Coordinates of C-alpha atoms and ligand atoms in Angstrom, one line a residue:
M1 CA 90.1 56.8 103.3
D2 CA 89.4 57.0 99.6
F3 CA 88.4 60.6 99.7
Q4 CA 90.3 62.5 97.1
G5 CA 90.5 66.0 98.6
D6 CA 91.3 69.0 96.4
I7 CA 92.3 70.9 99.5
G8 CA 92.6 70.4 103.2
L9 CA 91.4 73.1 105.5
I10 CA 92.5 73.5 109.1
G11 CA 90.5 75.7 111.4
L12 CA 86.7 75.6 111.5
A13 CA 86.1 79.1 113.0
V14 CA 83.8 81.6 111.2
M15 CA 86.1 82.3 108.2
G16 CA 87.3 78.7 107.8
E17 CA 83.8 77.2 107.9
N18 CA 82.4 79.7 105.4
L19 CA 85.4 79.2 103.0
V20 CA 84.8 75.4 103.2
M21 CA 81.1 75.9 102.2
N22 CA 82.2 78.2 99.4
L23 CA 84.7 75.7 98.1
A24 CA 82.2 72.8 98.4
G25 CA 79.7 75.0 96.6
H26 CA 82.1 75.2 93.7
H27 CA 82.4 71.4 93.6
Y28 CA 85.8 71.1 95.2
Q29 CA 86.4 68.2 97.6
V30 CA 87.4 69.6 100.9
A31 CA 89.0 67.6 103.8
V32 CA 88.6 69.5 107.1
F33 CA 90.3 69.4 110.5
N34 CA 90.1 71.5 113.6
R35 CA 92.2 71.3 116.8
T36 CA 89.1 70.9 118.9
V37 CA 87.9 67.8 117.1
D38 CA 84.3 68.1 118.4
K39 CA 83.9 71.0 116.0
V40 CA 84.8 68.8 113.1
E41 CA 82.0 66.3 114.1
K42 CA 79.6 69.1 114.6
F43 CA 80.4 70.7 111.3
V44 CA 80.3 67.5 109.1
N45 CA 77.1 66.4 110.8
G46 CA 75.5 69.8 110.4
R47 CA 76.0 72.6 108.0
G48 CA 78.9 70.8 106.3
K49 CA 77.0 67.5 105.7
T50 CA 77.7 66.9 102.0
P51 CA 79.8 64.3 100.2
S52 CA 82.2 67.1 99.1
I53 CA 83.3 67.6 102.7
A54 CA 85.2 65.0 104.7
G55 CA 85.9 65.5 108.4
C56 CA 89.3 64.3 109.7
R57 CA 90.2 63.6 113.3
S58 CA 94.0 64.3 113.0
L59 CA 96.5 66.1 110.8
P60 CA 97.9 62.8 109.4
E61 CA 94.3 61.8 108.5
L62 CA 93.8 65.1 106.8
V63 CA 97.0 64.8 104.8
R64 CA 96.1 61.2 103.7
A65 CA 92.8 62.5 102.4
L66 CA 94.4 64.8 99.8
K67 CA 95.4 64.5 96.2
R68 CA 99.0 65.2 95.3
P69 CA 100.5 67.8 95.2
R70 CA 98.6 68.4 98.4
R71 CA 97.1 71.8 99.2
V72 CA 96.7 72.5 102.9
M73 CA 95.1 75.8 104.0
M74 CA 95.3 77.1 107.6
M75 CA 92.5 79.3 108.8
V76 CA 93.6 79.6 112.4
R77 CA 94.4 82.4 114.8
A78 CA 97.4 84.4 113.6
G79 CA 100.6 84.1 115.6
T80 CA 102.1 81.0 117.2
A81 CA 99.3 78.7 116.1
V82 CA 100.5 79.1 112.5
D83 CA 104.1 78.3 113.4
E84 CA 103.0 75.3 115.4
L85 CA 100.9 74.0 112.6
I86 CA 103.7 74.4 110.1
D87 CA 106.0 72.4 112.4
Q88 CA 103.4 69.6 112.6
L89 CA 102.6 69.6 108.8
L90 CA 106.2 69.7 107.4
P91 CA 107.0 66.0 108.4
L92 CA 103.7 64.9 107.0
L93 CA 104.0 66.6 103.6
E94 CA 106.3 66.0 100.5
P95 CA 108.3 68.4 98.3
G96 CA 105.9 70.2 95.9
D97 CA 103.0 70.3 98.4
V98 CA 101.6 73.7 99.2
V99 CA 100.9 75.1 102.7
I100 CA 98.6 78.2 102.7
D101 CA 98.0 80.6 105.5
G102 CA 94.6 82.3 104.9
G103 CA 94.6 84.1 108.2
N104 CA 95.5 87.7 109.1
S105 CA 99.2 87.1 109.7
H106 CA 101.7 89.9 109.9
Y107 CA 103.7 90.1 106.6
T108 CA 107.0 89.7 108.4
D109 CA 105.9 86.3 109.8
T110 CA 104.8 85.3 106.3
R111 CA 108.2 86.3 104.9
R112 CA 110.0 84.2 107.5
R113 CA 107.6 81.2 107.1
T114 CA 108.0 81.3 103.3
R115 CA 111.8 81.0 103.7
K116 CA 111.4 78.1 106.2
V117 CA 108.8 76.1 104.2
E118 CA 110.7 76.6 100.9
A119 CA 113.9 75.4 102.6
A120 CA 112.1 72.2 103.3
G121 CA 111.3 71.8 99.6
L122 CA 107.6 72.8 99.9
L123 CA 105.7 75.8 98.7
Y124 CA 104.2 78.4 101.0
V125 CA 101.5 81.0 100.4
G126 CA 100.3 83.8 102.6
A127 CA 96.9 84.8 101.4
G128 CA 95.1 87.9 102.6
I129 CA 91.3 87.2 102.6
S130 CA 88.9 90.1 103.0
G131 CA 85.1 90.2 103.1
G132 CA 84.3 88.8 106.5
E133 CA 81.9 85.9 107.1
L134 CA 79.6 86.7 104.1
G135 CA 82.5 87.4 101.8
A136 CA 84.1 84.0 102.7
L137 CA 80.9 82.3 101.9
N138 CA 79.8 84.1 98.7
G139 CA 83.1 85.3 97.3
P140 CA 85.8 87.2 99.1
S141 CA 88.7 89.3 97.8
I142 CA 91.8 87.0 98.0
M143 CA 95.3 88.4 97.9
P144 CA 97.8 85.5 97.7
G145 CA 101.6 85.9 97.8
G146 CA 104.5 83.6 98.5
S147 CA 106.2 80.8 96.5
A148 CA 105.4 81.7 92.8
A149 CA 105.4 78.0 91.8
A150 CA 102.3 77.5 94.0
W151 CA 100.1 79.9 92.0
P152 CA 99.4 77.6 89.0
L153 CA 98.3 75.0 91.6
L154 CA 95.9 77.4 93.3
R155 CA 94.8 79.8 90.6
E156 CA 91.7 78.0 89.3
M157 CA 90.3 77.2 92.7
F158 CA 91.0 80.6 94.3
Q159 CA 89.7 82.5 91.4
A160 CA 86.6 80.3 91.3
I161 CA 85.6 81.0 94.9
A162 CA 86.6 84.7 94.9
A163 CA 84.1 87.6 94.2
Q164 CA 83.5 88.0 90.5
L165 CA 83.0 91.4 88.9
P166 CA 80.6 92.2 86.1
D167 CA 83.6 92.4 83.7
D168 CA 84.4 88.7 84.6
L169 CA 87.6 89.5 86.4
P170 CA 87.8 87.6 89.7
C171 CA 88.9 89.5 92.8
C172 CA 91.9 87.2 93.2
D173 CA 95.2 87.4 91.6
W174 CA 98.9 86.7 92.4
I175 CA 100.3 89.6 94.4
G176 CA 104.0 88.7 94.6
P177 CA 106.7 86.9 96.6
D178 CA 106.8 86.0 100.3
G179 CA 104.8 88.5 102.4
A180 CA 103.4 90.6 99.5
G181 CA 99.8 89.2 99.8
H182 CA 99.5 89.7 103.5
Y183 CA 101.1 93.2 103.2
V184 CA 98.5 94.2 100.6
K185 CA 95.7 92.9 102.8
M186 CA 97.2 94.8 105.7
V187 CA 97.2 98.1 103.7
H188 CA 93.6 97.3 102.6
N189 CA 92.6 97.1 106.3
G190 CA 94.4 100.4 107.0
I191 CA 92.5 102.1 104.1
E192 CA 89.3 100.6 105.6
Y193 CA 90.1 102.4 108.9
A194 CA 90.5 105.7 107.1
D195 CA 87.5 105.2 104.9
M196 CA 85.3 104.5 107.9
Q197 CA 86.7 107.4 109.9
L198 CA 86.1 109.8 107.0
I199 CA 82.5 108.7 106.7
A200 CA 82.1 109.1 110.5
E201 CA 83.6 112.6 110.4
T202 CA 81.3 113.6 107.6
Y203 CA 78.4 112.2 109.6
E204 CA 79.4 114.3 112.6
V205 CA 79.7 117.5 110.5
L206 CA 76.2 116.8 109.0
R207 CA 74.8 115.9 112.4
K208 CA 76.3 118.6 114.6
M209 CA 76.8 121.5 112.2
G210 CA 73.9 120.8 109.9
K211 CA 71.6 119.6 112.7
L212 CA 70.4 116.8 110.5
T213 CA 68.8 113.7 111.9
P214 CA 70.3 110.2 111.4
E215 CA 67.3 109.5 109.0
A216 CA 68.1 112.7 107.0
I217 CA 71.8 111.8 106.8
A218 CA 70.9 108.3 105.7
G219 CA 69.0 110.0 102.8
V220 CA 72.0 112.2 102.0
F221 CA 74.4 109.2 102.1
G222 CA 72.0 107.2 100.0
E223 CA 72.0 110.0 97.4
W224 CA 75.8 110.2 97.4
N225 CA 76.0 106.5 97.0
R226 CA 74.5 106.8 93.6
G227 CA 77.5 108.7 92.3
A228 CA 81.3 108.7 92.4
L229 CA 81.3 107.9 96.1
N230 CA 79.4 104.6 95.6
S231 CA 80.8 102.1 98.0
Y232 CA 79.8 99.3 100.3
L233 CA 80.8 101.4 103.4
L234 CA 78.6 104.3 102.5
E235 CA 75.7 102.0 101.6
I236 CA 75.8 100.2 104.9
T237 CA 76.2 103.5 106.8
A238 CA 72.9 104.7 105.3
E239 CA 71.3 101.5 106.4
I240 CA 72.8 101.8 109.9
L241 CA 71.5 105.3 110.3
R242 CA 68.0 104.2 109.5
K243 CA 67.9 101.5 112.1
V244 CA 65.7 102.1 115.1
D245 CA 66.4 100.6 118.5
P246 CA 63.4 98.4 119.4
V247 CA 63.9 99.1 123.2
T248 CA 64.1 102.9 123.2
E249 CA 62.6 103.5 119.7
K250 CA 65.4 106.0 119.2
P251 CA 67.8 105.7 116.2
L252 CA 70.0 102.8 117.1
I253 CA 73.1 104.8 116.4
D254 CA 72.2 107.1 119.4
V255 CA 72.3 104.2 121.9
I256 CA 75.6 102.7 120.6
L257 CA 78.5 103.7 122.8
D258 CA 81.1 105.8 121.0
C259 CA 84.2 103.7 121.8
A260 CA 85.6 102.2 118.7
G261 CA 87.5 98.8 119.0
Q262 CA 90.4 97.7 116.9
K263 CA 92.1 94.4 116.2
G264 CA 95.5 95.8 115.2
T265 CA 95.8 95.7 111.4
G266 CA 95.4 99.5 111.1
R267 CA 98.2 99.9 113.6
W268 CA 100.4 97.4 111.6
T269 CA 99.9 99.6 108.5
A270 CA 100.7 102.7 110.5
D271 CA 103.8 101.0 112.0
S272 CA 105.0 100.0 108.5
A273 CA 104.6 103.5 107.2
L274 CA 106.6 105.0 110.1
E275 CA 109.3 102.3 109.6
L276 CA 109.5 102.9 105.8
G277 CA 109.2 106.7 106.2
V278 CA 106.1 107.1 104.1
P279 CA 103.6 109.8 105.0
L280 CA 100.3 108.0 105.9
S281 CA 98.5 110.6 107.9
G282 CA 95.0 109.5 106.9
I283 CA 95.3 106.0 108.1
I284 CA 97.5 106.9 111.2
E285 CA 94.9 109.5 112.3
A286 CA 92.1 107.0 111.8
V287 CA 93.9 104.5 114.1
Q288 CA 94.5 107.3 116.6
A289 CA 90.9 108.5 116.4
R290 CA 89.8 105.0 117.5
S291 CA 92.3 105.1 120.4
L292 CA 91.0 108.5 121.5
S293 CA 87.4 107.4 121.1
D294 CA 88.0 104.4 123.4
D295 CA 89.2 106.8 126.2
K296 CA 85.7 107.8 127.1
A297 CA 86.2 108.8 130.7
R298 CA 89.1 111.2 129.8
R299 CA 87.0 112.7 127.0
E300 CA 84.1 113.3 129.3
M301 CA 86.3 115.0 131.8
S302 CA 88.0 117.1 129.2
A303 CA 84.7 118.0 127.7
R304 CA 83.9 119.8 131.0
L305 CA 87.3 121.4 131.5
L306 CA 88.7 122.3 128.1
P307 CA 87.5 125.4 126.3
G308 CA 86.3 125.3 122.7
P309 CA 84.4 127.6 120.4
A310 CA 80.7 127.9 120.1
L311 CA 79.3 125.7 117.4
R312 CA 78.6 127.6 114.2
P313 CA 75.6 125.9 112.7
A314 CA 75.6 125.5 108.9
A315 CA 72.8 126.8 106.7
V316 CA 71.8 123.5 105.2
S317 CA 71.4 123.8 101.4
D318 CA 72.1 121.7 98.4
Q319 CA 75.3 123.7 98.0
W320 CA 76.5 123.0 101.5
L321 CA 75.8 119.3 101.2
A322 CA 77.7 119.3 97.9
Q323 CA 80.6 120.9 99.6
V324 CA 80.7 118.3 102.4
R325 CA 80.4 115.6 99.7
S326 CA 83.3 117.0 97.7
A327 CA 85.4 117.2 100.9
L328 CA 84.7 113.5 101.6
Y329 CA 85.6 112.6 98.0
V330 CA 88.9 114.4 97.8
A331 CA 90.0 113.3 101.3
K332 CA 89.2 109.8 100.3
I333 CA 91.4 110.2 97.2
A334 CA 94.2 111.4 99.5
V335 CA 93.9 108.4 101.7
Y336 CA 94.2 106.1 98.7
A337 CA 97.1 108.1 97.3
Q338 CA 98.9 107.7 100.6
G339 CA 98.1 104.0 100.8
F340 CA 99.4 103.3 97.3
Q341 CA 102.5 105.3 98.0
L342 CA 103.1 103.0 101.0
L343 CA 102.6 99.9 98.7
K344 CA 105.1 101.4 96.2
R345 CA 107.7 102.0 98.9
A346 CA 107.2 98.5 100.4
A347 CA 107.5 97.0 96.9
K348 CA 110.9 98.7 96.6
E349 CA 112.0 97.7 100.0
F350 CA 111.1 94.1 99.8
G351 CA 111.6 93.5 96.0
W352 CA 108.0 92.9 95.1
P353 CA 106.9 93.6 91.6
L354 CA 103.4 94.9 92.5
D355 CA 100.7 95.6 89.9
Y356 CA 98.9 98.5 91.5
G357 CA 96.1 98.7 88.9
R358 CA 95.3 95.0 89.5
I359 CA 95.5 95.4 93.3
A360 CA 92.8 98.2 93.1
G361 CA 90.8 95.8 90.9
L362 CA 91.0 93.0 93.5
W363 CA 89.4 95.4 96.0
R364 CA 86.4 96.2 93.8
G365 CA 84.5 93.2 95.0
G366 CA 84.2 90.9 98.0
C367 CA 85.9 93.2 100.5
I368 CA 84.9 96.0 102.8
I369 CA 86.4 98.9 100.9
R370 CA 84.8 97.9 97.6
A371 CA 83.8 101.0 95.7
I372 CA 83.2 102.3 92.2
F373 CA 86.1 104.7 92.7
L374 CA 88.6 101.9 92.6
N375 CA 88.0 101.6 88.8
E376 CA 89.6 105.1 88.5
I377 CA 92.7 103.9 90.4
T378 CA 93.0 100.9 88.1
A379 CA 92.6 103.2 85.1
A380 CA 95.2 105.6 86.4
Y381 CA 97.8 102.8 86.8
R382 CA 96.9 101.5 83.4
R383 CA 97.6 104.9 81.9
N384 CA 100.9 105.0 83.7
P385 CA 102.2 101.9 85.6
E386 CA 105.0 104.0 87.0
L387 CA 102.7 106.7 88.4
D388 CA 104.5 108.2 91.4
N389 CA 101.4 109.4 93.2
L390 CA 97.7 108.9 92.4
L391 CA 97.1 112.6 92.8
L392 CA 99.4 113.3 89.9
D393 CA 97.2 111.3 87.5
E394 CA 95.1 113.5 85.3
F395 CA 91.7 112.2 86.6
F396 CA 92.7 112.7 90.3
R397 CA 94.4 116.0 89.6
R398 CA 91.2 117.2 88.1
A399 CA 89.2 115.8 91.1
A400 CA 91.5 117.7 93.4
A401 CA 91.2 120.9 91.4
E402 CA 87.4 120.6 91.6
G403 CA 87.2 119.6 95.2
Q404 CA 90.0 121.3 97.1
E405 CA 88.1 124.4 97.9
A406 CA 85.3 122.4 99.4
W407 CA 87.8 120.3 101.3
R408 CA 89.3 123.4 102.9
R409 CA 86.0 125.0 103.7
T410 CA 84.7 121.8 105.4
A411 CA 87.9 121.2 107.4
A412 CA 88.1 124.9 108.4
A413 CA 84.4 125.1 109.4
A414 CA 84.8 122.0 111.5
A415 CA 87.8 123.4 113.2
L416 CA 86.1 126.7 113.8
S417 CA 83.2 124.9 115.4
G418 CA 85.4 122.6 117.5
V419 CA 84.2 119.5 115.7
A420 CA 87.1 117.1 115.4
A421 CA 87.7 115.9 111.8
P422 CA 91.2 114.4 112.1
V423 CA 91.4 112.5 108.8
L424 CA 89.7 115.3 106.8
S425 CA 92.2 117.8 108.1
A426 CA 95.4 115.6 108.3
T427 CA 95.0 114.6 104.7
L428 CA 94.5 118.2 103.7
N429 CA 97.7 119.2 105.5
W430 CA 99.5 116.4 103.8
Y431 CA 98.1 117.6 100.4
D432 CA 99.4 121.1 101.1
G433 CA 102.7 119.8 102.3
L434 CA 103.0 117.8 99.1
R435 CA 102.4 120.9 97.0
T436 CA 104.9 123.0 98.9
A437 CA 108.0 123.2 96.8
E438 CA 109.8 125.3 99.4
S439 CA 109.0 124.4 102.9
A440 CA 110.1 125.4 106.4
A441 CA 112.1 122.2 106.8
N442 CA 115.2 124.4 106.2
L443 CA 114.5 125.7 109.7
I444 CA 114.4 122.1 111.1
Q445 CA 117.8 121.5 109.5
A446 CA 119.2 124.7 111.0
Q447 CA 117.8 123.7 114.5
R448 CA 119.4 120.2 114.2
D449 CA 122.7 121.7 113.1
Y450 CA 122.5 124.2 116.0
F451 CA 121.9 121.8 118.8
G452 CA 123.5 118.6 117.5
A453 CA 125.9 119.6 114.7
H454 CA 123.9 117.4 112.4
T455 CA 124.9 119.5 109.3
Y456 CA 122.7 120.6 106.5
E457 CA 122.7 120.8 102.7
R458 CA 122.6 124.2 100.9
T459 CA 120.3 125.3 98.1
D460 CA 123.3 126.6 96.2
A461 CA 125.4 123.4 96.5
P462 CA 125.0 119.9 95.0
R463 CA 122.9 117.4 97.0
G464 CA 125.0 115.2 99.3
K465 CA 127.4 118.0 100.3
F466 CA 127.0 118.8 103.9
F467 CA 127.8 122.0 105.8
H468 CA 128.0 123.0 109.4
T469 CA 127.8 126.4 111.0
V470 CA 129.1 127.4 114.3
W471 CA 125.9 129.0 115.5
S472 CA 127.0 130.3 118.8
E473 CA 130.2 130.9 120.7
A474 CA 129.6 127.8 122.8
G475 CA 129.3 125.5 119.8
G476 CA 132.4 123.7 118.5
G477 CA 133.4 122.7 115.0
T478 CA 132.8 119.0 115.4
V479 CA 130.0 117.6 113.3
S480 CA 127.9 114.6 114.1
G481 CA 127.6 113.3 110.6
S482 CA 124.4 113.1 108.6
Y483 CA 122.7 110.3 110.4
D484 CA 119.2 110.7 111.8
A485 CA 119.3 110.6 115.6
Ligands
LIG501 P1 87.7 83.1 116.3 O1 88.1 83.3 114.8 O2 86.3 82.5 116.4 O3 88.0 84.3 117.1 P2 90.1 81.8 117.2 O4 90.2 81.6 118.7 O5 90.9 82.9 116.6 O6 88.6 81.9 116.8 O7 90.5 80.5 116.5 C1 90.3 80.3 115.2 C2 90.7 78.9 114.8 O8 92.1 78.8 115.1 C3 90.0 77.9 115.6 O9 89.6 76.9 114.6 C4 91.0 77.4 116.6 O10 90.8 76.0 117.0 P3 90.0 75.6 118.2 O11 88.6 75.4 117.7 O12 90.6 74.3 118.6 O13 90.1 76.6 119.3 C5 92.2 77.5 115.8 N1 93.4 77.5 116.6 C6 93.8 78.4 117.5 N2 95.0 78.1 118.1 C7 95.4 77.0 117.5 C8 96.6 76.1 117.6 N3 97.5 76.5 118.4 N4 96.6 75.0 116.8 C9 95.6 74.7 115.9 N5 94.5 75.5 115.8 C10 94.4 76.6 116.5

């Protein structure tokens, strides 16, 4: 074959196919392969019928159709499929060639695979790609990480097909070594969970306490979307709430079953936060809210049996709406503050030199969490690249000062009415915990020392010096050390 492919793409499912169309649309020559070869035939004789796309019937044929150094991108189901493909590709490729995984792989797999492929003399890239089907076609947000030497070989192509912002910055940049790209994509997904849940909680407050119709809430969200809360998710939510079901002629939202699905990336983010010891209550609560929602039968039974307060309707006014809006805004800031804190901790753990301002920039276009507000995060990290917590930045501190009262009132009113608002209230509790210089954790330490002789540090002694008290006659003098059981 005399086809001189710029890149070979394996896996013609939804994301793969649309990425190929995007690449071809940017004048790249793309060789394609799919395990079920019929899909290759179907694609190159249908939607992909252009001289820029060559269908291949085997991996050796795909590899032969590529320019050197070869760039081979896998867009296949995450998990063993990626390992199997790497094993099949390695003998076909040469040192200096690049293997890219554009799927939703777990970052630990990407770390392991980077080591393996690099040991064979090749380059490996784990690229998180966000934006779904339309993003893949028209410009996704791309978060590549792995072998640094691969970036100059991919930069032009990846930045060309990524979403472009008005300031000409592409939503694609090098994230860092081994699993950094997939990690950042994972945290993006976690933030997406919390962002969606916060909008849903706000909707429920407006619907149940404000007695507003979906149509009216669509108007409120549309209005908010013109300000600091401008985001893709708020925009589509307003559209969703306006949709009428053609069968029942009710708002479509009222005939959609309230059981939320999940594919697992939110849980991965939560797992990582628990493992690294980073508070991530916004995202964790969002994941758990989906699990609880999915347990419809138990909720229906409990709704009959468990007592709750009478709903206290809100007097709907511009002032009340502004209060709910502020609560959403500050809680959203808290979610991002937690998410970036997790990134910072992971960067330290895995030795990744992450550029947080640029990461926020990559999420401004192409992906699901794109929002005006991300500009402020970029600005905060430009002001201080070492910023410990977003909320400590002057802009966000001011936002918290202006919005915290509304946040409290909204979370408290929801609680008093028995309307669950887990992310709104969990983030508020985190915020208050964060600003509590002297907490009740001394009591936890005393309890641990009492029942397990775990020892404690004293306020009047240097850190690192441990004490034990014989709390009762039954207790001995043996201490268990300062490990965490
Ligand atoms: P979807 O994204 O539509 O849910 P999927 O089942 O996750 O699809 O599979 C995505 C892609 O991974 C498909 O191109 C699939 O190839 P087939 O069309 O042959 O099913 C590919 N894929 C899954 N497992 C694979 C494997 N072990 N080796 C190679 N490709 C594989």
